[in-house]
Coordinates of C-alpha atoms and ligand atoms in Angstrom, one line a residue:
M1 CA 24.5 -1.5 29.9
E2 CA 24.3 -5.8 30.8
Y3 CA 22.1 -7.5 27.9
S4 CA 21.5 -9.4 31.3
S5 CA 18.7 -5.9 32.6
I6 CA 17.1 -5.7 29.3
V7 CA 16.0 -9.4 29.6
E8 CA 15.4 -9.3 32.6
V9 CA 12.5 -6.5 31.3
Y10 CA 12.0 -8.4 28.7
E11 CA 10.9 -10.8 31.1
E12 CA 8.5 -8.8 32.9
I13 CA 6.4 -7.7 30.3
S14 CA 6.2 -11.5 28.7
S15 CA 4.0 -11.8 32.0
T16 CA 1.7 -9.2 31.7
T17 CA -0.8 -8.3 28.7
K18 CA -1.5 -5.4 31.2
R19 CA -0.6 -1.6 29.5
L20 CA 0.1 0.5 32.5
E21 CA 2.4 -2.4 34.0
I22 CA 4.2 -2.8 30.3
T23 CA 4.8 1.0 30.6
E24 CA 5.9 1.0 33.8
Y25 CA 8.5 -1.4 32.8
L26 CA 9.8 0.1 30.2
R27 CA 9.7 2.9 32.6
R28 CA 11.9 1.9 34.0
L29 CA 14.4 0.7 31.9
F30 CA 14.8 4.4 30.0
E31 CA 16.0 6.0 32.8
K32 CA 18.5 3.1 33.8
T33 CA 19.7 3.0 30.2
P34 CA 22.6 5.5 29.4
K35 CA 21.9 8.3 27.0
E36 CA 23.7 7.0 24.4
I37 CA 23.1 3.7 23.5
I38 CA 18.9 4.3 24.3
D39 CA 17.6 4.7 21.1
K40 CA 19.1 0.8 20.6
V41 CA 17.4 -0.1 23.4
V42 CA 14.7 1.1 21.6
Y43 CA 14.9 -0.7 18.8
L44 CA 15.7 -4.2 20.3
T45 CA 13.1 -3.5 22.2
Q46 CA 10.4 -3.5 18.5
G47 CA 13.3 -6.2 17.8
K48 CA 15.1 -4.6 15.3
L49 CA 17.9 -2.3 14.7
Y50 CA 17.1 0.7 13.2
P51 CA 14.0 1.9 12.1
D52 CA 12.0 0.3 9.6
Y53 CA 12.5 2.5 6.6
Y54 CA 16.7 1.7 6.4
G55 CA 15.7 -1.2 4.9
I56 CA 17.7 -3.3 7.3
E57 CA 15.9 -6.8 8.3
L58 CA 16.8 -9.3 11.0
G59 CA 15.7 -12.4 10.6
I60 CA 17.7 -15.4 9.5
A61 CA 16.4 -18.8 9.2
E62 CA 15.7 -20.8 12.1
K63 CA 17.8 -23.5 10.4
L64 CA 20.6 -21.9 10.9
A65 CA 19.8 -20.6 14.6
V66 CA 19.5 -24.9 14.8
K67 CA 23.4 -24.5 13.8
A68 CA 24.0 -22.2 15.9
I69 CA 23.2 -23.3 19.2
A70 CA 24.4 -26.9 18.4
L71 CA 27.6 -25.2 17.8
A72 CA 27.3 -23.2 21.0
S73 CA 25.4 -26.0 23.2
G74 CA 28.1 -28.7 22.0
A75 CA 24.0 -31.0 21.4
T76 CA 23.9 -32.0 17.8
E77 CA 21.7 -30.5 15.4
K78 CA 19.2 -33.1 15.1
S79 CA 19.0 -33.3 18.9
V80 CA 18.2 -29.2 18.8
A81 CA 16.4 -29.6 15.8
E82 CA 14.1 -32.1 17.6
E83 CA 13.5 -30.4 20.6
L84 CA 12.0 -27.2 18.2
N85 CA 10.1 -30.3 16.7
R86 CA 8.5 -30.4 20.3
L87 CA 8.0 -27.2 21.3
G88 CA 8.0 -25.2 19.0
D89 CA 9.6 -22.4 19.8
I90 CA 13.4 -21.8 19.0
G91 CA 14.1 -18.7 22.0
E92 CA 12.9 -21.6 24.4
V93 CA 15.0 -24.3 22.3
A94 CA 18.3 -21.8 22.6
S95 CA 17.4 -21.2 26.4
L96 CA 17.2 -24.6 27.0
F97 CA 20.5 -26.3 25.4
I98 CA 22.3 -23.4 27.2
G99 CA 21.0 -24.0 30.1
K100 CA 22.7 -28.0 30.0
K101 CA 25.5 -26.6 28.4
S102 CA 26.2 -24.0 31.6
Q103 CA 26.1 -26.2 34.3
V104 CA 29.6 -27.0 32.4
T105 CA 31.2 -23.6 31.9
L106 CA 32.3 -22.1 34.8
F107 CA 33.6 -18.5 34.0
R108 CA 31.6 -16.1 31.5
E109 CA 32.0 -13.7 30.5
P110 CA 28.8 -11.2 30.5
L111 CA 27.3 -10.0 27.5
T112 CA 26.8 -5.9 27.3
V113 CA 24.1 -3.9 25.1
K114 CA 26.4 -3.0 23.3
R115 CA 28.2 -6.2 21.8
V116 CA 24.5 -8.1 21.6
Y117 CA 23.8 -5.3 19.6
E118 CA 26.8 -4.5 17.7
T119 CA 27.3 -8.7 16.4
L120 CA 23.3 -8.3 15.7
D121 CA 24.0 -6.1 13.2
K122 CA 26.5 -7.3 11.8
I123 CA 25.0 -10.5 11.0
A124 CA 22.2 -8.6 9.8
K125 CA 24.8 -6.9 7.1
A126 CA 26.3 -10.1 6.4
T127 CA 25.9 -11.1 2.5
G128 CA 27.3 -12.9 -0.4
E129 CA 29.5 -16.0 -0.2
G130 CA 30.2 -17.2 2.9
S131 CA 28.2 -15.0 4.7
Q132 CA 25.5 -18.0 6.0
D133 CA 28.6 -19.6 8.2
L134 CA 29.6 -16.1 9.5
K135 CA 26.0 -15.9 10.6
I136 CA 26.0 -19.2 12.2
K137 CA 29.7 -18.3 14.0
L138 CA 28.7 -14.8 15.0
L139 CA 25.5 -16.3 17.0
S140 CA 27.1 -19.1 18.2
S141 CA 29.6 -16.5 20.2
L142 CA 27.4 -14.4 21.3
L143 CA 25.0 -17.7 22.9
S144 CA 28.2 -19.2 24.4
D145 CA 28.6 -16.5 26.8
A146 CA 24.8 -16.0 27.4
T147 CA 22.8 -16.8 30.2
P148 CA 19.7 -18.9 29.1
A149 CA 17.4 -16.3 29.7
E150 CA 19.8 -14.1 27.1
A151 CA 19.8 -16.8 25.0
K152 CA 15.9 -17.1 24.1
Y153 CA 15.8 -13.3 23.7
I154 CA 18.8 -13.3 21.9
V155 CA 17.7 -16.8 19.5
R156 CA 13.9 -14.6 19.0
T157 CA 15.5 -11.2 18.0
V158 CA 17.6 -12.6 15.6
T159 CA 14.9 -14.9 14.0
G160 CA 12.7 -11.8 13.8
R161 CA 10.6 -13.9 16.4
L162 CA 10.4 -11.5 19.5
R163 CA 7.1 -9.8 19.1
L164 CA 7.1 -8.6 22.7
G165 CA 4.2 -7.2 21.9
V166 CA 5.1 -3.7 22.2
A167 CA 3.4 -1.1 20.6
D168 CA 5.0 2.1 19.2
M169 CA 2.8 4.0 21.5
T170 CA 3.5 2.1 24.6
I171 CA 7.0 2.6 23.7
L172 CA 6.4 7.0 24.0
D173 CA 4.3 6.5 27.3
G174 CA 7.1 5.3 28.7
L175 CA 10.2 8.2 27.3
A176 CA 7.5 10.8 28.5
E177 CA 7.3 9.1 31.7
A178 CA 10.8 8.5 32.1
F179 CA 11.8 11.9 30.5
C180 CA 9.0 13.9 31.1
G181 CA 7.7 13.9 34.5
S182 CA 4.2 12.3 33.1
K183 CA 2.6 10.3 30.5
D184 CA 0.6 13.8 29.9
F185 CA 3.1 14.4 27.0
R186 CA 2.9 11.9 24.6
P187 CA 1.0 13.6 22.4
E188 CA 4.7 15.8 22.0
L189 CA 6.7 12.9 21.4
E190 CA 4.3 11.2 19.0
R191 CA 4.0 14.4 16.4
A192 CA 8.2 14.4 17.0
Y193 CA 8.1 10.5 16.1
N194 CA 5.2 11.2 13.1
L195 CA 7.6 13.4 11.6
T196 CA 10.9 11.5 11.8
S197 CA 9.2 7.5 11.7
D198 CA 12.0 6.6 14.0
L199 CA 11.7 6.2 18.0
G200 CA 15.6 5.9 18.5
M201 CA 16.1 9.4 17.4
V202 CA 12.8 10.6 19.7
A203 CA 14.0 8.6 22.5
K204 CA 17.4 9.8 22.8
A205 CA 16.6 13.1 21.7
V206 CA 14.1 13.3 24.9
S207 CA 16.0 11.6 27.3
E208 CA 19.2 14.2 26.2
K209 CA 17.2 17.5 27.0
G210 CA 13.6 16.3 27.7
L211 CA 10.6 18.2 25.9
E212 CA 13.4 20.5 24.7
G213 CA 14.9 17.9 22.7
I214 CA 12.0 17.3 20.5
K215 CA 10.5 20.8 20.6
N216 CA 13.0 21.8 17.1
F217 CA 12.1 18.2 15.5
R218 CA 10.9 19.4 11.8
I219 CA 10.8 17.4 8.9
S220 CA 13.2 16.4 7.1
V221 CA 13.8 14.9 3.2
G222 CA 14.8 11.5 3.5
K223 CA 13.1 10.3 6.3
P224 CA 9.8 9.1 5.8
I225 CA 6.1 11.2 7.7
R226 CA 4.0 8.7 9.2
P227 CA 1.2 8.7 6.9
M228 CA -2.5 10.2 7.7
L229 CA -5.2 8.0 7.2
A230 CA -8.5 7.9 6.5
E231 CA -12.0 7.0 7.8
R232 CA -14.0 5.0 6.6
L233 CA -18.6 6.1 5.9
S234 CA -21.0 4.2 3.4
S235 CA -22.9 7.1 2.5
V236 CA -22.5 10.3 1.0
E237 CA -25.0 11.7 2.6
E238 CA -23.2 11.5 6.3
I239 CA -19.7 11.9 4.8
L240 CA -20.6 15.4 3.9
L241 CA -22.7 16.2 7.0
K242 CA -19.2 14.8 8.8
V243 CA -17.1 17.4 6.8
G244 CA -19.2 20.2 7.0
G245 CA -21.1 20.3 3.7
R246 CA -18.3 21.0 1.7
C247 CA -15.5 18.8 0.1
V248 CA -12.8 17.5 -1.7
A249 CA -13.3 14.4 -3.6
E250 CA -10.9 13.3 -5.1
Y251 CA -10.6 9.3 -7.0
K252 CA -9.2 6.7 -4.6
Y253 CA -7.0 5.3 -7.3
D254 CA -6.3 1.1 -6.1
G255 CA -2.2 1.0 -6.1
E256 CA 0.1 1.6 -3.6
R257 CA 0.4 4.7 -1.7
L258 CA 4.0 6.1 -2.1
Q259 CA 6.1 9.0 -0.1
A260 CA 8.3 10.3 -2.4
H261 CA 10.6 12.4 -1.4
K262 CA 13.5 14.1 -4.1
I263 CA 16.6 15.7 -2.7
Q264 CA 18.0 16.6 -5.8
D265 CA 17.7 14.5 -8.4
K266 CA 17.9 11.8 -5.8
V267 CA 14.5 10.3 -4.9
L268 CA 13.6 8.4 -2.3
L269 CA 10.0 6.2 -2.3
F270 CA 8.7 4.5 1.2
S271 CA 5.1 2.7 0.8
R272 CA 2.7 3.2 3.0
R273 CA 4.5 0.8 6.1
L274 CA 7.5 3.2 5.6
E275 CA 9.5 0.2 4.0
N276 CA 11.9 1.7 1.6
I277 CA 11.0 0.9 -1.9
T278 CA 12.8 2.8 -4.3
H279 CA 14.6 -0.1 -5.7
H280 CA 11.1 -1.2 -6.6
Y281 CA 9.9 1.8 -9.2
P282 CA 12.7 3.4 -11.2
D283 CA 10.7 4.0 -13.4
A284 CA 8.2 6.3 -10.6
C285 CA 11.8 8.2 -9.4
E286 CA 12.5 9.1 -12.9
L287 CA 8.9 10.2 -13.2
I288 CA 9.2 12.3 -9.8
K289 CA 12.9 14.1 -11.0
S290 CA 11.3 14.9 -14.1
N291 CA 8.7 16.5 -13.2
V292 CA 8.3 17.4 -9.8
K293 CA 9.3 21.1 -9.8
A294 CA 11.3 21.9 -7.0
S295 CA 15.2 20.7 -5.8
E296 CA 13.7 19.0 -2.9
A297 CA 9.7 17.8 -1.7
I298 CA 7.9 15.1 -0.3
V299 CA 5.2 14.0 -2.0
E300 CA 2.8 11.9 -2.0
C301 CA 0.6 9.9 -5.0
E302 CA -0.4 6.2 -5.9
C303 CA 0.9 4.1 -8.3
V304 CA -0.8 2.4 -10.3
A305 CA -0.9 -0.1 -13.1
V306 CA -1.7 0.0 -16.2
N307 CA -2.2 -1.8 -19.7
V308 CA 0.9 -1.6 -21.4
D309 CA -0.8 -1.5 -24.1
T310 CA -3.9 0.8 -24.1
G311 CA -2.7 2.8 -20.4
E312 CA -5.4 2.3 -18.8
M313 CA -5.6 1.3 -15.1
M314 CA -5.4 -1.8 -13.9
P315 CA -6.9 -4.0 -11.1
F316 CA -4.2 -3.5 -8.1
Q317 CA -3.4 -7.4 -7.8
E318 CA -0.8 -6.2 -11.3
L319 CA 1.0 -4.2 -9.5
M320 CA 2.0 -7.0 -7.2
H321 CA 4.0 -8.1 -9.9
R322 CA 6.4 -4.9 -9.5
R323 CA 6.9 -6.0 -6.0
R324 CA 10.1 -8.5 -6.5
K325 CA 14.1 -8.5 -5.7
Y326 CA 15.6 -9.6 -9.1
D327 CA 14.3 -8.6 -12.9
I328 CA 13.0 -5.4 -12.3
E329 CA 14.0 -3.9 -15.7
E330 CA 11.9 -6.7 -17.4
A331 CA 8.9 -6.1 -14.8
M332 CA 9.0 -2.3 -15.5
K333 CA 8.6 -3.2 -19.0
L334 CA 6.0 -5.6 -18.8
Y335 CA 4.3 -3.7 -15.6
P336 CA 3.8 -0.2 -16.0
V337 CA 3.0 2.3 -13.5
S338 CA 0.9 5.5 -13.5
L339 CA 1.3 7.8 -10.7
F340 CA -1.9 10.3 -9.8
M341 CA -0.5 12.9 -6.8
F342 CA -2.9 13.9 -3.9
D343 CA -1.3 15.2 -1.1
L344 CA 1.9 17.7 -1.0
L345 CA 4.0 17.4 2.6
Y346 CA 6.8 20.0 1.9
V347 CA 8.7 21.8 -0.7
D348 CA 12.1 23.7 -0.4
G349 CA 12.5 24.4 3.0
E350 CA 9.1 25.0 3.8
D351 CA 7.1 22.8 5.7
Y352 CA 3.2 21.9 4.1
T353 CA 2.0 19.8 6.6
V354 CA 0.6 22.5 9.0
K355 CA -1.7 24.3 6.0
P356 CA -4.9 23.7 5.0
Y357 CA -5.0 21.2 2.4
L358 CA -6.7 23.4 -0.7
E359 CA -3.0 25.6 -0.5
R360 CA -1.6 22.2 -0.6
R361 CA -3.4 20.7 -3.1
K362 CA -2.8 24.5 -5.0
R363 CA 1.3 24.2 -4.4
L364 CA 0.8 20.7 -5.6
E365 CA -0.8 22.2 -9.0
E366 CA 1.9 24.1 -9.1
I367 CA 5.1 22.1 -8.7
V368 CA 3.7 18.9 -10.8
E369 CA 3.9 18.9 -14.7
E370 CA 1.5 16.2 -15.8
S371 CA 2.4 14.7 -18.2
E372 CA 0.9 11.0 -19.7
R373 CA 1.9 9.1 -16.5
I374 CA 2.4 11.4 -13.9
K375 CA -0.9 13.5 -12.9
L376 CA -2.8 14.9 -10.0
S377 CA -6.1 12.5 -8.9
K378 CA -8.8 13.5 -10.2
A379 CA -10.8 16.0 -8.0
I380 CA -14.0 18.2 -7.7
I381 CA -15.1 20.4 -5.3
T382 CA -18.7 20.0 -4.0
S383 CA -21.6 20.4 -1.6
D384 CA -23.9 18.1 -3.7
I385 CA -24.8 15.2 -3.3
K386 CA -26.1 13.8 -6.3
E387 CA -22.6 15.5 -7.7
L388 CA -20.6 13.1 -5.2
E389 CA -22.5 9.8 -6.8
K390 CA -21.8 11.2 -10.0
F391 CA -18.1 11.3 -8.9
F392 CA -18.2 8.1 -7.6
E393 CA -19.1 6.3 -10.7
E394 CA -17.2 7.5 -13.1
A395 CA -14.5 6.8 -10.1
V396 CA -15.0 3.4 -10.3
E397 CA -15.5 3.4 -14.4
A398 CA -12.4 4.2 -14.3
G399 CA -10.6 1.4 -12.5
C400 CA -10.7 3.2 -9.0
E401 CA -12.2 2.1 -6.1
G402 CA -14.3 5.0 -5.0
L403 CA -13.7 8.1 -3.6
M404 CA -11.5 10.0 -1.1
I405 CA -13.3 13.0 0.6
K406 CA -11.6 15.5 2.4
S407 CA -11.9 18.1 4.1
V408 CA -11.5 21.7 3.1
S409 CA -12.1 23.9 7.0
P410 CA -9.2 25.6 7.7
D411 CA -8.1 23.4 9.9
S412 CA -7.5 20.6 7.1
I413 CA -3.8 20.2 8.0
Y414 CA -1.9 17.0 7.3
K415 CA -2.2 15.3 10.4
A416 CA 0.8 12.5 10.3
G417 CA 0.0 8.8 11.9
A418 CA -3.2 9.8 12.8
R419 CA -6.7 8.7 11.4
G420 CA -8.9 11.2 11.2
W421 CA -12.1 12.8 9.9
L422 CA -10.2 15.2 8.0
W423 CA -10.4 12.1 5.1
I424 CA -12.7 9.7 4.8
K425 CA -12.8 6.9 2.1
Y426 CA -16.1 6.0 0.3
K427 CA -16.0 2.8 -1.5
R428 CA -17.5 -0.3 -1.8
D429 CA -15.5 -3.7 -1.1
Y430 CA -15.3 -5.7 -4.6
Q431 CA -15.0 -9.3 -5.1
A432 CA -14.7 -11.0 -8.4
L433 CA -18.6 -11.8 -8.7
L434 CA -19.1 -12.3 -12.1
T435 CA -18.1 -16.0 -12.5
D436 CA -19.9 -16.1 -15.9
T437 CA -18.8 -14.9 -19.4
V438 CA -21.3 -12.7 -21.3
D439 CA -21.0 -12.4 -24.7
L440 CA -20.9 -9.0 -26.4
V441 CA -21.2 -7.1 -30.0
A442 CA -18.2 -4.8 -30.7
V443 CA -20.2 -1.8 -32.4
G444 CA -17.1 0.4 -32.6
A445 CA -13.1 1.0 -31.8
F446 CA -10.8 3.4 -30.0
H447 CA -7.1 3.4 -31.9
G448 CA -4.5 1.8 -31.0
R449 CA -1.2 3.5 -29.4
G450 CA 2.8 2.5 -28.7
K451 CA 2.7 -0.8 -29.4
R452 CA -0.6 -1.5 -31.1
A453 CA -0.2 1.1 -33.2
G454 CA -1.9 0.3 -36.3
T455 CA -4.9 -1.7 -34.6
Y456 CA -7.0 -1.4 -31.7
G457 CA -6.3 -0.4 -28.2
A458 CA -9.7 -1.2 -27.5
L459 CA -13.2 -2.3 -28.5
L460 CA -16.9 -1.1 -27.6
M461 CA -18.5 -3.3 -26.6
A462 CA -22.3 -4.0 -26.1
V463 CA -25.4 -5.7 -24.9
Y464 CA -29.0 -5.7 -27.0
D465 CA -32.0 -4.8 -26.3
K466 CA -34.3 -7.1 -27.6
K467 CA -37.4 -4.5 -26.5
N468 CA -36.4 -1.9 -28.8
D469 CA -34.0 -4.0 -30.7
V470 CA -30.7 -1.6 -30.2
F471 CA -27.2 -2.1 -28.7
K472 CA -26.5 -0.7 -25.9
T473 CA -23.3 -0.3 -24.3
V474 CA -21.3 -1.8 -21.5
C475 CA -17.4 -1.4 -21.8
K476 CA -14.3 -0.7 -23.5
L477 CA -12.6 -4.3 -24.1
G478 CA -8.7 -3.7 -24.0
S479 CA -7.5 -6.8 -21.9
G480 CA -7.4 -10.3 -23.2
F481 CA -6.2 -10.0 -26.6
T482 CA -2.9 -12.1 -27.3
D483 CA -0.4 -10.0 -30.2
E484 CA -1.7 -12.9 -32.9
D485 CA -5.6 -11.5 -32.1
L486 CA -4.6 -8.3 -32.2
A487 CA -2.5 -7.9 -35.6
K488 CA -6.0 -9.6 -36.8
L489 CA -8.6 -6.9 -35.4
P490 CA -8.2 -4.5 -38.6
T491 CA -8.8 -7.0 -41.3
M492 CA -11.3 -8.8 -39.2
F493 CA -13.3 -5.5 -38.7
K494 CA -12.6 -3.9 -42.2
E495 CA -15.8 -4.9 -44.2
L496 CA -18.1 -3.3 -41.0
I497 CA -16.6 -0.1 -40.6
I498 CA -19.1 2.8 -40.8
P499 CA -18.5 6.4 -41.0
H500 CA -21.1 7.3 -38.5
K501 CA -22.2 5.7 -35.5
H502 CA -24.7 2.4 -36.8
P503 CA -28.5 3.6 -36.3
R504 CA -29.0 0.2 -34.2
V505 CA -26.4 1.1 -31.5
D506 CA -27.1 3.2 -28.8
S507 CA -24.0 4.9 -27.5
E508 CA -23.1 8.3 -25.3
V509 CA -18.9 6.9 -26.3
E510 CA -17.8 8.8 -29.0
A511 CA -15.6 5.9 -30.9
D512 CA -13.1 6.5 -33.0
V513 CA -14.2 4.0 -35.2
W514 CA -17.8 2.8 -35.8
F515 CA -19.2 -1.0 -36.9
V516 CA -22.3 -2.3 -37.6
P517 CA -23.0 -4.5 -34.8
K518 CA -22.0 -8.0 -36.0
I519 CA -18.8 -9.6 -34.6
V520 CA -19.7 -11.1 -30.7
L521 CA -16.9 -12.0 -28.6
E522 CA -16.8 -13.9 -25.4
V523 CA -15.6 -11.7 -22.2
I524 CA -15.5 -11.9 -18.0
G525 CA -15.3 -8.9 -16.1
A526 CA -14.3 -8.5 -12.2
E527 CA -18.3 -7.2 -11.7
I528 CA -21.2 -5.4 -12.8
T529 CA -21.4 -1.6 -11.9
L530 CA -23.1 1.8 -12.0
S531 CA -21.6 3.5 -14.7
P532 CA -21.8 7.3 -16.2
I533 CA -21.2 6.3 -19.6
H534 CA -22.8 3.6 -20.8
T535 CA -26.2 3.1 -21.7
A536 CA -26.9 -0.5 -20.8
C537 CA -29.7 -0.4 -18.3
K538 CA -29.2 3.6 -18.5
N539 CA -32.4 5.2 -15.5
I540 CA -33.0 1.3 -15.0
V541 CA -31.0 1.8 -11.0
R542 CA -30.3 4.9 -10.3
E543 CA -32.1 7.5 -12.6
G544 CA -28.9 9.1 -14.9
S545 CA -26.8 5.9 -14.2
G546 CA -26.5 2.6 -16.9
L547 CA -24.5 -0.6 -15.9
A548 CA -21.1 -1.3 -17.3
I549 CA -18.8 -4.5 -16.6
R550 CA -16.0 -3.7 -14.7
F551 CA -12.0 -5.2 -15.8
P552 CA -13.4 -7.1 -18.6
R553 CA -10.9 -9.3 -20.6
F554 CA -11.5 -11.0 -23.6
T555 CA -11.6 -14.7 -22.7
G556 CA -10.0 -15.7 -26.3
K557 CA -13.6 -17.0 -27.3
Y558 CA -14.9 -15.6 -31.2
R559 CA -18.1 -16.2 -30.8
D560 CA -18.8 -16.8 -34.2
D561 CA -21.9 -19.5 -33.4
K562 CA -23.5 -16.1 -32.5
A563 CA -25.4 -13.0 -34.4
A564 CA -25.4 -9.9 -33.3
E565 CA -28.7 -10.3 -31.8
D566 CA -28.4 -13.6 -29.8
A567 CA -25.6 -11.4 -28.0
T568 CA -26.4 -11.3 -23.5
T569 CA -29.2 -9.1 -23.6
E570 CA -30.1 -6.6 -21.5
E571 CA -32.1 -8.1 -19.3
E572 CA -29.7 -10.6 -18.3
I573 CA -27.2 -7.5 -17.6
L574 CA -29.6 -6.4 -15.1
E575 CA -30.0 -9.4 -13.5
M576 CA -26.4 -10.8 -13.1
Y577 CA -26.0 -7.0 -11.9
Q578 CA -29.6 -7.6 -9.6
R579 CA -28.0 -11.1 -8.4
Q580 CA -24.9 -9.7 -7.5
L581 CA -25.8 -7.0 -5.2
K582 CA -27.9 -10.1 -3.3
K583 CA -24.5 -12.2 -3.2
I584 CA -22.7 -8.6 -1.9
E585 CA -25.6 -8.2 0.9
A586 CA -25.7 -12.3 2.3
Ligands
AMP1 P1 -7.6 2.7 2.6 O1 -6.1 2.1 2.2 O2 -8.4 2.1 2.0 O3 -7.5 3.1 4.0 O4 -7.3 4.4 2.1 C1 -6.5 4.4 1.8 C2 -5.2 4.9 0.9 O5 -6.4 5.4 -0.2 C3 -4.9 5.8 0.6 O6 -3.3 5.2 2.1 C4 -3.7 5.6 -0.1 O7 -3.1 5.1 -0.6 C5 -5.0 5.5 -1.1 N1 -5.6 6.5 -2.4 C6 -5.4 6.2 -3.6 N2 -6.5 7.8 -3.5 C7 -6.1 8.7 -3.2 C8 -6.7 10.0 -3.4 N3 -6.7 10.7 -4.0 N4 -6.1 10.6 -1.4 C9 -5.7 9.6 -0.7 N5 -4.8 8.3 -0.6 C10 -5.5 8.2 -1.5

């Protein structure tokens, strides 16, 4: 098949935005494509060479493309670069220069799809010393034999800028029309796609055998499954109604979704967008390998950054330090992670996606051996609004975004690739609303572990209630301390330790060690939230709840100049909370 026949379709697609027309162009393209290469044609049309999870990406720098265009057309690099500045689209530039050149070329070997694909593949896979030159050479050899229109699409593809705007679903529509006789069969094709995440593979199967070809598509370990997604509602009442009055509510952890495939002693990790991200998380792989008790399994979990010393959950931004190519070992030490398992899709030959949620969860509980760093997502089954609200506060308190509410109905299967009402997220959007620091009194502490053994892992901090002359807790403070700070904490508090809670301290949290309220530290937090465990402003905003500072961090300032009674007061915290609510509403 000649590459020009694909290019003609690309030109047609580019001239319309109507989905029906695009589908029709694709149908014709697929019908005339030889079956052996239809997968490649599908990938090319998406601007790719493989499904995303292969991790082989096109996207050479424009600079290299400029060189290749110059080489193929005989123009100077400078003139090509100038045109790029003027036109802004490297594809148009390629077309222009190859057009100028082709007026003097008499013989041209027509480009085949196979040759274009194979050359692009070589370009994508070239690495190491000399690879830049090789890429330029390979690209310019293609361009030398290209028509201006072909040059445009080759260069757009190789620089990762094809952007025809053809959605996955439109490709499926085109395939359904071409090989099943009607778009009505798209759901069947979609199912095959959801299970394999590989449009090329679906195209090949359906072009060879029609619907029969995909009927037997099954989940296979090693191929990512398109993830199930959640709808969103902003009131617990609505959510409960929507899921039929009874649900599983789970902590919605604030990390990165991982789809882990365990194949004997090998583990592959896929992101929510189905990229292969195994190399980012060797520690997560180890956890899955050792604590998921099955030979083969596909499980889903949220991977969350935790504080090196205290093990407490950290905000999502911290996890982004793990998204690096180099120094992974070092990042693993600085930014350790915990895994919270929330679904099971497959285990030892059995497809679990077709089973209702409670059955999946039960089996997940059986095969996951919990440890400090790998746990099941925290969950309750409830039909009670109050209980849900309380659970939401606990989740936020623990560093989560909110709750995932899941249907427990018999049809609560794992709907791959679908956003639906079987899962509903309930969260508030948090912004860094607390710009002011607060001065808090240490009223107790928790023993440190690991690197913090021998000192404190966290301090229990309080605000002052002037009216009743008591100190009420607002947070556990474990972040922001330097090694030096940590080393001196025990001496600093030594004289203040008492064997029981101080009579002027109002706390529902049980500290390991209690202090006489005296030492004041400056703290900055992300925001103030409702809290089921802290006593500051208890029952003022909501019956049964207090207020807490979320993600508190020591600024480094010991407020020796302040007595405990000079600390931030309960009223001030309430005012800050109300101001913050106004900001959210605004
Ligand atoms: P969102 O990204 O806001 O649409 O929320 C959905 C995401 O929440 C999922 O893709 C998961 O990464 C994440 N998540 C965290 N905890 C859970 C849980 N217990 N169940 C399902 N998803 C969860």
